[in-house]
Amino acid sequence: MAACTPTPSDSESNIPEFECIDVNTKPFHIGSFRNEWLKRLKPWHYSFQKEDEESFHANFAADLGLSDDTMAELRSICSVDSLRCHPEGEEPEIEVVPPNPTLKTLIQRKKKQDYKATLKIAKNRHDHLTEQMERLVVRGQAYRGCDLVDEGDVLLTVNVYHKGFGEKFAIVRPHTCFLVMGSHTLTDLRDAICCVSDIQVCGEFSSTPDVAPDFISKDLFKSAFFFFEGVFYNDMRFPECQDISATTIEWAKSHNFPEFQQAKMEDTRFLDLKVKVGYPYLYCHQGDCEHLVIITDVRLLHMNDCLDKQQYPLVIHKHRAVTQKCAVCYTFIGRWYTTKDQFAPSDPCIFCDKCFRMLHYDTEGNKLGTFEAFAYVDRGAFN
């Protein structure tokens, strides 16, 4: 007689376990996972109030069952003062990495520092944006007037991948990485995702290049959905929104696939989701613009995180997309693309605003020749 396989309890099923080793976990409920942590931890473990040093060491020794002598020895050996790569008694230069470092992190930092020293411009706009994101992530302390996050809330790391323009970057690099709280709804993440498909301008403008468009794609086509673990979460906040997952659900029924469920995106919090960490899910908008969404981490908030609720969803990484330069000057980013253009070297062809007007209009602004012109939004617009 075969041995009976024990059925896991609810608490065990809410603790993530690998389904594929080092790839993704089995599905678990995020809210229940949070509750399991809160049951096991004491309130001061996840409190945002900084504990004084003596109380911290006393609680640490009590948790590990250490004697006073052992604790004093640990404090001496593990002291920050013992972590130095400079002679004792000499003040270190924090911003300068010493020559010939042996620590791997310092070796990488030294390479980056030497490379920056060769640049004519010390910092570009990308470096300033990176520093700004880092300041928000590691800020930690509360500021006057800010809306504090709740103690014991869950923090998720969510990677959003855009359509790949090259095999290497499509597989390896997420376009944007967010920190999202468990109390956020899916619409909070949906509104934070930046995609050029949302800001495309519809219409042909060869006869009226100076007329500002009345709307962008996101204003006209507001429907979208997330797909997590067999459930389509549709954005139905506006009267114009449509259930764009219905076609997929009907097709699945006609082909004997398992039945899919539906829910509203605006009514669903991340705490309500059942997901696999490391598993690719789907975000779809503008009808057929699809993005992979991968949750790579789920943990509790702590005092060293950004505590300002208004900063979330918080961008912690943004990939620099390669911009498409003008086909004439090869200097400025493209702003127009033309078709059926007798002046263009290719069809379609991309122009910056200056070259486009110089080549296709006279000094009075009158159109020259026959061509069709459309507004072009470069994929590097969010760099």
Tab-separated table of C-alpha atoms in Angstrom:
chain	number	residue	atom	x	y	z
A	1	MET	CA	0.000	0.000	0.000
A	2	ALA	CA	1.426	3.377	-1.008
A	3	ALA	CA	2.373	5.814	1.724
A	4	CYS	CA	-0.042	8.677	2.153
A	5	THR	CA	1.412	12.071	1.248
A	6	PRO	CA	0.709	14.578	4.030
A	7	THR	CA	-1.368	17.566	2.991
A	8	PRO	CA	0.343	20.858	3.812
A	9	SER	CA	-1.432	23.101	6.281
A	10	ASP	CA	-2.624	26.588	5.324
A	11	SER	CA	0.341	28.194	7.097
A	12	GLU	CA	2.801	25.963	5.224
A	13	SER	CA	1.163	26.672	1.847
A	14	ASN	CA	1.532	30.421	2.451
A	15	ILE	CA	5.307	30.165	2.895
A	16	PRO	CA	7.120	30.390	-0.481
A	17	GLU	CA	8.906	27.251	-1.663
A	18	PHE	CA	10.802	26.788	-4.895
A	19	GLU	CA	8.849	25.210	-7.715
A	20	CYS	CA	11.850	25.457	-10.037
A	21	ILE	CA	15.114	25.770	-8.110
A	22	ASP	CA	16.524	29.323	-8.244
A	23	VAL	CA	13.867	30.314	-10.814
A	24	ASN	CA	10.416	30.724	-9.255
A	25	THR	CA	8.385	29.708	-6.218
A	26	LYS	CA	5.109	27.865	-5.912
A	27	PRO	CA	2.023	30.126	-5.748
A	28	PHE	CA	1.293	31.677	-2.352
A	29	HIS	CA	-1.060	34.341	-0.990
A	30	ILE	CA	0.799	37.585	-0.261
A	31	GLY	CA	-1.521	38.734	2.535
A	32	SER	CA	-1.330	35.356	4.285
A	33	PHE	CA	2.459	35.333	3.905
A	34	ARG	CA	2.574	38.728	5.615
A	35	ASN	CA	0.407	37.424	8.454
A	36	GLU	CA	2.741	34.448	8.932
A	37	TRP	CA	5.665	36.813	9.381
A	38	LEU	CA	3.776	39.013	11.845
A	39	LYS	CA	2.883	35.945	13.925
A	40	ARG	CA	6.522	34.966	14.244
A	41	LEU	CA	8.085	38.392	14.769
A	42	LYS	CA	7.889	40.628	17.795
A	43	PRO	CA	6.572	44.184	17.251
A	44	TRP	CA	9.999	45.794	17.745
A	45	HIS	CA	11.425	43.674	14.907
A	46	TYR	CA	9.439	45.601	12.281
A	47	SER	CA	8.881	48.860	14.160
A	48	PHE	CA	10.038	52.100	12.523
A	49	GLN	CA	11.109	53.487	15.912
A	50	LYS	CA	14.870	53.188	16.237
A	51	GLU	CA	15.853	51.100	19.241
A	52	ASP	CA	18.651	52.413	21.455
A	53	GLU	CA	21.919	50.504	21.154
A	54	GLU	CA	21.927	48.974	24.629
A	55	SER	CA	18.369	47.649	24.306
A	56	PHE	CA	19.166	46.236	20.878
A	57	HIS	CA	22.205	44.337	22.140
A	58	ALA	CA	20.300	43.086	25.205
A	59	ASN	CA	17.434	41.768	23.040
A	60	PHE	CA	19.914	40.285	20.561
A	61	ALA	CA	21.764	38.417	23.323
A	62	ALA	CA	18.489	37.196	24.821
A	63	ASP	CA	17.225	35.876	21.462
A	64	LEU	CA	20.463	33.923	20.863
A	65	GLY	CA	20.993	32.924	24.503
A	66	LEU	CA	24.430	34.582	24.723
A	67	SER	CA	26.289	35.457	27.913
A	68	ASP	CA	27.475	38.986	28.638
A	69	ASP	CA	31.119	38.049	27.979
A	70	THR	CA	30.308	36.449	24.616
A	71	MET	CA	28.202	39.447	23.623
A	72	ALA	CA	31.001	41.860	24.559
A	73	GLU	CA	33.456	39.821	22.452
A	74	LEU	CA	31.066	39.851	19.467
A	75	ARG	CA	30.628	43.618	19.753
A	76	SER	CA	34.397	44.064	19.703
A	77	ILE	CA	35.083	41.715	16.770
A	78	CYS	CA	32.109	42.847	14.641
A	79	SER	CA	32.560	46.551	15.318
A	80	VAL	CA	32.504	48.862	12.328
A	81	ASP	CA	35.814	50.292	13.542
A	82	SER	CA	37.519	46.984	12.694
A	83	LEU	CA	36.402	47.198	9.055
A	84	ARG	CA	39.141	49.335	7.540
A	85	CYS	CA	41.426	49.227	4.533
A	86	HIS	CA	43.694	52.065	5.711
A	87	PRO	CA	46.384	52.284	8.418
A	88	GLU	CA	45.123	52.621	11.971
A	89	GLY	CA	45.025	56.200	13.171
A	90	GLU	CA	44.745	57.604	9.637
A	91	GLU	CA	41.516	59.239	8.496
A	92	PRO	CA	40.212	57.563	5.311
A	93	GLU	CA	39.054	59.380	2.179
A	94	ILE	CA	35.558	57.974	1.774
A	95	GLU	CA	35.109	59.138	-1.821
A	96	VAL	CA	38.455	57.776	-3.083
A	97	VAL	CA	39.059	54.043	-3.433
A	98	PRO	CA	42.645	53.146	-2.427
A	99	PRO	CA	44.933	51.652	-5.100
A	100	ASN	CA	45.116	47.873	-5.570
A	101	PRO	CA	42.025	46.938	-3.530
A	102	THR	CA	41.404	43.252	-2.793
A	103	LEU	CA	37.711	43.406	-1.889
A	104	LYS	CA	35.647	42.585	-4.991
A	105	THR	CA	33.143	45.392	-4.379
A	106	LEU	CA	35.995	47.896	-4.110
A	107	ILE	CA	37.582	46.516	-7.291
A	108	GLN	CA	34.372	47.213	-9.220
A	109	ARG	CA	34.007	50.630	-7.620
A	110	LYS	CA	37.636	51.444	-8.505
A	111	LYS	CA	37.009	50.535	-12.163
A	112	LYS	CA	33.931	52.761	-12.261
A	113	GLN	CA	35.798	55.599	-10.564
A	114	ASP	CA	38.738	55.393	-12.983
A	115	TYR	CA	36.327	55.354	-15.939
A	116	LYS	CA	34.504	58.445	-14.691
A	117	ALA	CA	37.826	60.242	-14.321
A	118	THR	CA	38.349	59.911	-18.103
A	119	LEU	CA	35.019	61.567	-18.955
A	120	LYS	CA	34.847	65.228	-19.956
A	121	ILE	CA	31.454	65.625	-18.260
A	122	ALA	CA	31.479	64.519	-14.627
A	123	LYS	CA	27.748	63.769	-14.425
A	124	ASN	CA	25.082	63.557	-17.094
A	125	ARG	CA	21.312	63.630	-16.627
A	126	HIS	CA	21.186	59.843	-16.227
A	127	ASP	CA	23.626	59.983	-13.302
A	128	HIS	CA	21.588	62.712	-11.624
A	129	LEU	CA	18.411	60.620	-12.026
A	130	THR	CA	20.163	57.547	-10.575
A	131	GLU	CA	21.357	59.536	-7.559
A	132	GLN	CA	17.859	60.918	-7.018
A	133	MET	CA	16.354	57.404	-7.039
A	134	GLU	CA	19.032	56.148	-4.630
A	135	ARG	CA	18.339	59.001	-2.206
A	136	LEU	CA	14.643	58.096	-2.136
A	137	VAL	CA	15.300	54.374	-1.642
A	138	VAL	CA	17.753	54.711	1.250
A	139	ARG	CA	16.188	57.758	2.880
A	140	GLY	CA	14.597	55.778	5.701
A	141	GLN	CA	13.871	58.572	8.145
A	142	ALA	CA	10.481	60.279	8.338
A	143	TYR	CA	10.139	63.893	7.246
A	144	ARG	CA	7.779	66.458	8.663
A	145	GLY	CA	4.394	66.498	6.998
A	146	CYS	CA	4.916	63.256	5.063
A	147	ASP	CA	2.304	60.525	5.113
A	148	LEU	CA	4.022	57.623	6.861
A	149	VAL	CA	3.680	54.063	5.615
A	150	ASP	CA	2.090	51.522	7.953
A	151	GLU	CA	4.292	49.339	10.123
A	152	GLY	CA	4.144	45.684	9.116
A	153	ASP	CA	3.142	46.400	5.525
A	154	VAL	CA	4.601	44.290	2.719
A	155	LEU	CA	7.047	45.620	0.134
A	156	LEU	CA	7.222	43.977	-3.294
A	157	THR	CA	9.898	44.390	-5.936
A	158	VAL	CA	8.249	44.384	-9.372
A	159	ASN	CA	10.171	44.294	-12.661
A	160	VAL	CA	8.357	45.510	-15.771
A	161	TYR	CA	9.836	44.484	-19.124
A	162	HIS	CA	9.089	46.388	-22.311
A	163	LYS	CA	8.968	44.943	-25.777
A	164	GLY	CA	12.495	43.891	-26.676
A	165	PHE	CA	14.284	45.692	-29.499
A	166	GLY	CA	17.223	43.313	-29.222
A	167	GLU	CA	17.420	39.756	-27.950
A	168	LYS	CA	20.116	40.535	-25.374
A	169	PHE	CA	18.293	43.385	-23.655
A	170	ALA	CA	14.827	41.819	-23.891
A	171	ILE	CA	15.920	38.820	-21.831
A	172	VAL	CA	18.355	40.325	-19.349
A	173	ARG	CA	17.204	43.809	-18.451
A	174	PRO	CA	13.888	45.012	-17.052
A	175	HIS	CA	12.929	48.449	-18.326
A	176	THR	CA	11.656	49.642	-14.941
A	177	CYS	CA	11.911	48.238	-11.438
A	178	PHE	CA	9.370	49.360	-8.791
A	179	LEU	CA	8.959	49.025	-5.052
A	180	VAL	CA	5.232	48.571	-4.377
A	181	MET	CA	3.475	48.222	-1.024
A	182	GLY	CA	0.989	45.456	-0.350
A	183	SER	CA	-1.709	48.022	0.418
A	184	HIS	CA	-1.459	49.456	-3.108
A	185	THR	CA	-4.036	48.504	-5.705
A	186	LEU	CA	-3.058	47.208	-9.116
A	187	THR	CA	-4.144	50.506	-10.656
A	188	ASP	CA	-1.404	52.272	-8.654
A	189	LEU	CA	1.191	50.179	-10.463
A	190	ARG	CA	-0.624	50.515	-13.793
A	191	ASP	CA	-0.541	54.335	-13.532
A	192	ALA	CA	3.173	54.284	-12.628
A	193	ILE	CA	4.240	52.247	-15.675
A	194	CYS	CA	5.579	54.494	-18.442
A	195	CYS	CA	5.296	53.233	-22.010
A	196	VAL	CA	5.655	55.106	-25.287
A	197	SER	CA	2.491	53.415	-26.538
A	198	ASP	CA	0.506	55.521	-24.062
A	199	ILE	CA	1.826	58.838	-25.377
A	200	GLN	CA	1.579	58.169	-29.107
A	201	VAL	CA	-0.278	60.849	-31.053
A	202	CYS	CA	-2.853	59.657	-33.548
A	203	GLY	CA	-3.342	61.385	-36.890
A	204	GLU	CA	-1.526	62.706	-39.958
A	205	PHE	CA	0.015	66.200	-39.558
A	206	SER	CA	1.815	67.037	-42.804
A	207	SER	CA	-0.544	69.957	-43.526
A	208	THR	CA	-0.740	71.163	-39.900
A	209	PRO	CA	2.622	70.471	-38.183
A	210	ASP	CA	2.118	73.325	-35.687
A	211	VAL	CA	-1.282	72.150	-34.433
A	212	ALA	CA	-1.064	70.639	-30.945
A	213	PRO	CA	-2.837	67.273	-30.683
A	214	ASP	CA	-6.051	67.149	-28.678
A	215	PHE	CA	-5.205	63.861	-26.969
A	216	ILE	CA	-2.703	61.049	-26.679
A	217	SER	CA	-3.362	57.319	-26.888
A	218	LYS	CA	-3.736	56.893	-23.128
A	219	ASP	CA	-6.597	59.428	-23.109
A	220	LEU	CA	-8.454	57.586	-25.847
A	221	PHE	CA	-7.725	53.913	-25.131
A	222	LYS	CA	-7.925	53.472	-21.345
A	223	SER	CA	-8.519	49.728	-21.162
A	224	ALA	CA	-5.837	47.458	-19.693
A	225	PHE	CA	-5.422	44.295	-17.657
A	226	PHE	CA	-2.956	42.373	-15.499
A	227	PHE	CA	-2.900	38.588	-15.622
A	228	PHE	CA	-1.856	36.762	-12.438
A	229	GLU	CA	-2.373	33.039	-11.794
A	230	GLY	CA	-5.391	32.480	-14.033
A	231	VAL	CA	-7.162	35.759	-13.169
A	232	PHE	CA	-7.586	38.769	-15.489
A	233	TYR	CA	-7.638	42.021	-13.512
A	234	ASN	CA	-9.283	44.621	-15.775
A	235	ASP	CA	-9.055	48.380	-15.359
A	236	MET	CA	-12.702	49.510	-15.301
A	237	ARG	CA	-12.346	52.922	-13.613
A	238	PHE	CA	-13.680	54.947	-16.537
A	239	PRO	CA	-16.818	54.682	-18.678
A	240	GLU	CA	-14.612	54.274	-21.770
A	241	CYS	CA	-12.923	51.155	-20.364
A	242	GLN	CA	-13.724	47.831	-22.017
A	243	ASP	CA	-13.107	44.266	-20.951
A	244	ILE	CA	-10.274	43.476	-23.376
A	245	SER	CA	-9.666	40.088	-21.731
A	246	ALA	CA	-13.081	38.754	-22.863
A	247	THR	CA	-11.748	37.650	-26.273
A	248	THR	CA	-8.979	35.580	-24.655
A	249	ILE	CA	-11.413	34.001	-22.164
A	250	GLU	CA	-13.870	33.045	-24.909
A	251	TRP	CA	-11.075	31.564	-27.025
A	252	ALA	CA	-9.825	29.534	-24.031
A	253	LYS	CA	-13.328	28.135	-23.429
A	254	SER	CA	-13.699	27.090	-27.054
A	255	HIS	CA	-10.342	25.267	-26.942
A	256	ASN	CA	-11.006	23.393	-23.656
A	257	PHE	CA	-8.493	25.348	-21.581
A	258	PRO	CA	-9.024	25.742	-17.827
A	259	GLU	CA	-11.546	28.466	-17.039
A	260	PHE	CA	-10.100	31.884	-16.304
A	261	GLN	CA	-11.444	34.272	-13.659
A	262	GLN	CA	-11.999	38.029	-13.829
A	263	ALA	CA	-11.735	40.835	-11.266
A	264	LYS	CA	-11.433	44.620	-11.222
A	265	MET	CA	-7.972	46.063	-11.083
A	266	GLU	CA	-9.011	49.035	-8.971
A	267	ASP	CA	-10.550	46.794	-6.278
A	268	THR	CA	-7.577	44.443	-5.943
A	269	ARG	CA	-4.635	45.085	-3.628
A	270	PHE	CA	-1.313	43.314	-3.914
A	271	LEU	CA	-2.111	41.749	-0.539
A	272	ASP	CA	-5.068	40.011	-2.207
A	273	LEU	CA	-2.964	38.369	-4.920
A	274	LYS	CA	-1.804	34.794	-5.142
A	275	VAL	CA	1.452	34.765	-7.114
A	276	LYS	CA	4.746	33.031	-7.763
A	277	VAL	CA	7.917	34.994	-7.051
A	278	GLY	CA	10.189	34.973	-10.118
A	279	TYR	CA	7.416	33.865	-12.493
A	280	PRO	CA	6.512	35.968	-15.580
A	281	TYR	CA	3.018	37.476	-15.659
A	282	LEU	CA	1.367	39.829	-18.140
A	283	TYR	CA	0.390	43.485	-18.334
A	284	CYS	CA	-1.510	44.443	-21.497
A	285	HIS	CA	-2.696	47.889	-22.594
A	286	GLN	CA	-3.456	49.792	-25.791
A	287	GLY	CA	-5.088	46.628	-27.108
A	288	ASP	CA	-1.960	44.657	-27.949
A	289	CYS	CA	0.998	46.296	-26.171
A	290	GLU	CA	2.200	43.554	-23.827
A	291	HIS	CA	4.768	43.660	-21.019
A	292	LEU	CA	6.165	40.913	-18.856
A	293	VAL	CA	5.765	41.591	-15.124
A	294	ILE	CA	7.917	39.637	-12.669
A	295	ILE	CA	7.689	39.943	-8.877
A	296	THR	CA	11.216	39.253	-7.670
A	297	ASP	CA	10.923	39.886	-3.926
A	298	VAL	CA	8.302	40.052	-1.164
A	299	ARG	CA	9.301	41.263	2.301
A	300	LEU	CA	8.229	43.433	5.222
A	301	LEU	CA	8.976	47.150	5.310
A	302	HIS	CA	11.667	48.233	7.760
A	303	MET	CA	12.941	51.514	9.129
A	304	ASN	CA	15.689	51.867	6.502
A	305	ASP	CA	13.183	51.930	3.635
A	306	CYS	CA	11.635	55.121	2.314
A	307	LEU	CA	8.816	55.818	4.774
A	308	ASP	CA	6.971	58.465	2.755
A	309	LYS	CA	3.818	56.812	1.406
A	310	GLN	CA	3.486	59.412	-1.355
A	311	GLN	CA	6.720	58.223	-3.002
A	312	TYR	CA	5.290	54.764	-3.763
A	313	PRO	CA	5.217	53.025	-6.199
A	314	LEU	CA	8.900	53.929	-6.049
A	315	VAL	CA	11.118	53.595	-9.125
A	316	ILE	CA	14.481	52.098	-8.147
A	317	HIS	CA	15.781	51.326	-11.644
A	318	LYS	CA	15.084	52.687	-15.107
A	319	HIS	CA	16.804	51.262	-18.166
A	320	ARG	CA	18.326	53.690	-20.641
A	321	ALA	CA	16.828	52.969	-24.036
A	322	VAL	CA	18.842	53.760	-27.160
A	323	THR	CA	17.347	56.760	-28.923
A	324	GLN	CA	16.605	56.925	-32.657
A	325	LYS	CA	18.496	59.815	-34.229
A	326	CYS	CA	17.413	61.978	-37.144
A	327	ALA	CA	18.203	60.427	-40.551
A	328	VAL	CA	19.574	63.759	-41.833
A	329	CYS	CA	21.709	65.288	-39.084
A	330	TYR	CA	22.310	62.152	-36.961
A	331	THR	CA	22.434	64.459	-33.938
A	332	PHE	CA	18.977	65.111	-32.532
A	333	ILE	CA	16.312	62.619	-31.468
A	334	GLY	CA	13.593	61.897	-34.022
A	335	ARG	CA	10.311	63.779	-33.620
A	336	TRP	CA	8.609	63.012	-36.955
A	337	TYR	CA	8.428	60.090	-39.310
A	338	THR	CA	7.261	60.357	-42.895
A	339	THR	CA	5.937	57.961	-45.515
A	340	LYS	CA	5.545	58.336	-49.311
A	341	ASP	CA	8.185	61.054	-49.003
A	342	GLN	CA	10.058	62.071	-52.155
A	343	PHE	CA	12.655	63.959	-50.092
A	344	ALA	CA	13.482	61.077	-47.736
A	345	PRO	CA	16.276	58.512	-48.233
A	346	SER	CA	14.006	55.701	-46.961
A	347	ASP	CA	10.354	54.919	-46.383
A	348	PRO	CA	9.434	55.422	-43.602
A	349	CYS	CA	12.048	57.941	-42.466
A	350	ILE	CA	12.654	59.674	-39.112
A	351	PHE	CA	13.488	63.382	-38.777
A	352	CYS	CA	14.207	65.748	-35.922
A	353	ASP	CA	11.927	68.790	-35.821
A	354	LYS	CA	14.504	71.175	-37.299
A	355	CYS	CA	15.462	68.997	-40.286
A	356	PHE	CA	11.839	68.034	-40.892
A	357	ARG	CA	10.730	71.668	-41.287
A	358	MET	CA	13.772	72.781	-43.302
A	359	LEU	CA	13.324	69.937	-45.797
A	360	HIS	CA	9.539	69.825	-46.169
A	361	TYR	CA	8.329	73.459	-45.831
A	362	ASP	CA	9.275	76.804	-47.345
A	363	THR	CA	10.044	79.964	-45.382
A	364	GLU	CA	6.327	80.758	-45.211
A	365	GLY	CA	5.519	77.354	-43.721
A	366	ASN	CA	3.886	75.991	-46.878
A	367	LYS	CA	4.138	72.288	-47.577
A	368	LEU	CA	6.553	71.203	-50.333
A	369	GLY	CA	5.890	68.090	-52.389
A	370	THR	CA	3.740	65.160	-51.336
A	371	PHE	CA	4.305	63.152	-48.171
A	372	GLU	CA	2.536	62.018	-45.020
A	373	ALA	CA	3.904	63.042	-41.634
A	374	PHE	CA	3.195	61.484	-38.235
A	375	ALA	CA	4.374	62.443	-34.770
A	376	TYR	CA	7.117	60.097	-33.554
A	377	VAL	CA	7.633	59.357	-29.856
A	378	ASP	CA	11.053	57.856	-29.297
A	379	ARG	CA	11.363	54.861	-26.962
A	380	GLY	CA	14.046	56.816	-25.075
A	381	ALA	CA	11.551	59.536	-24.150
A	382	PHE	CA	11.543	58.362	-20.506
A	383	ASN	CA	15.353	58.176	-20.149
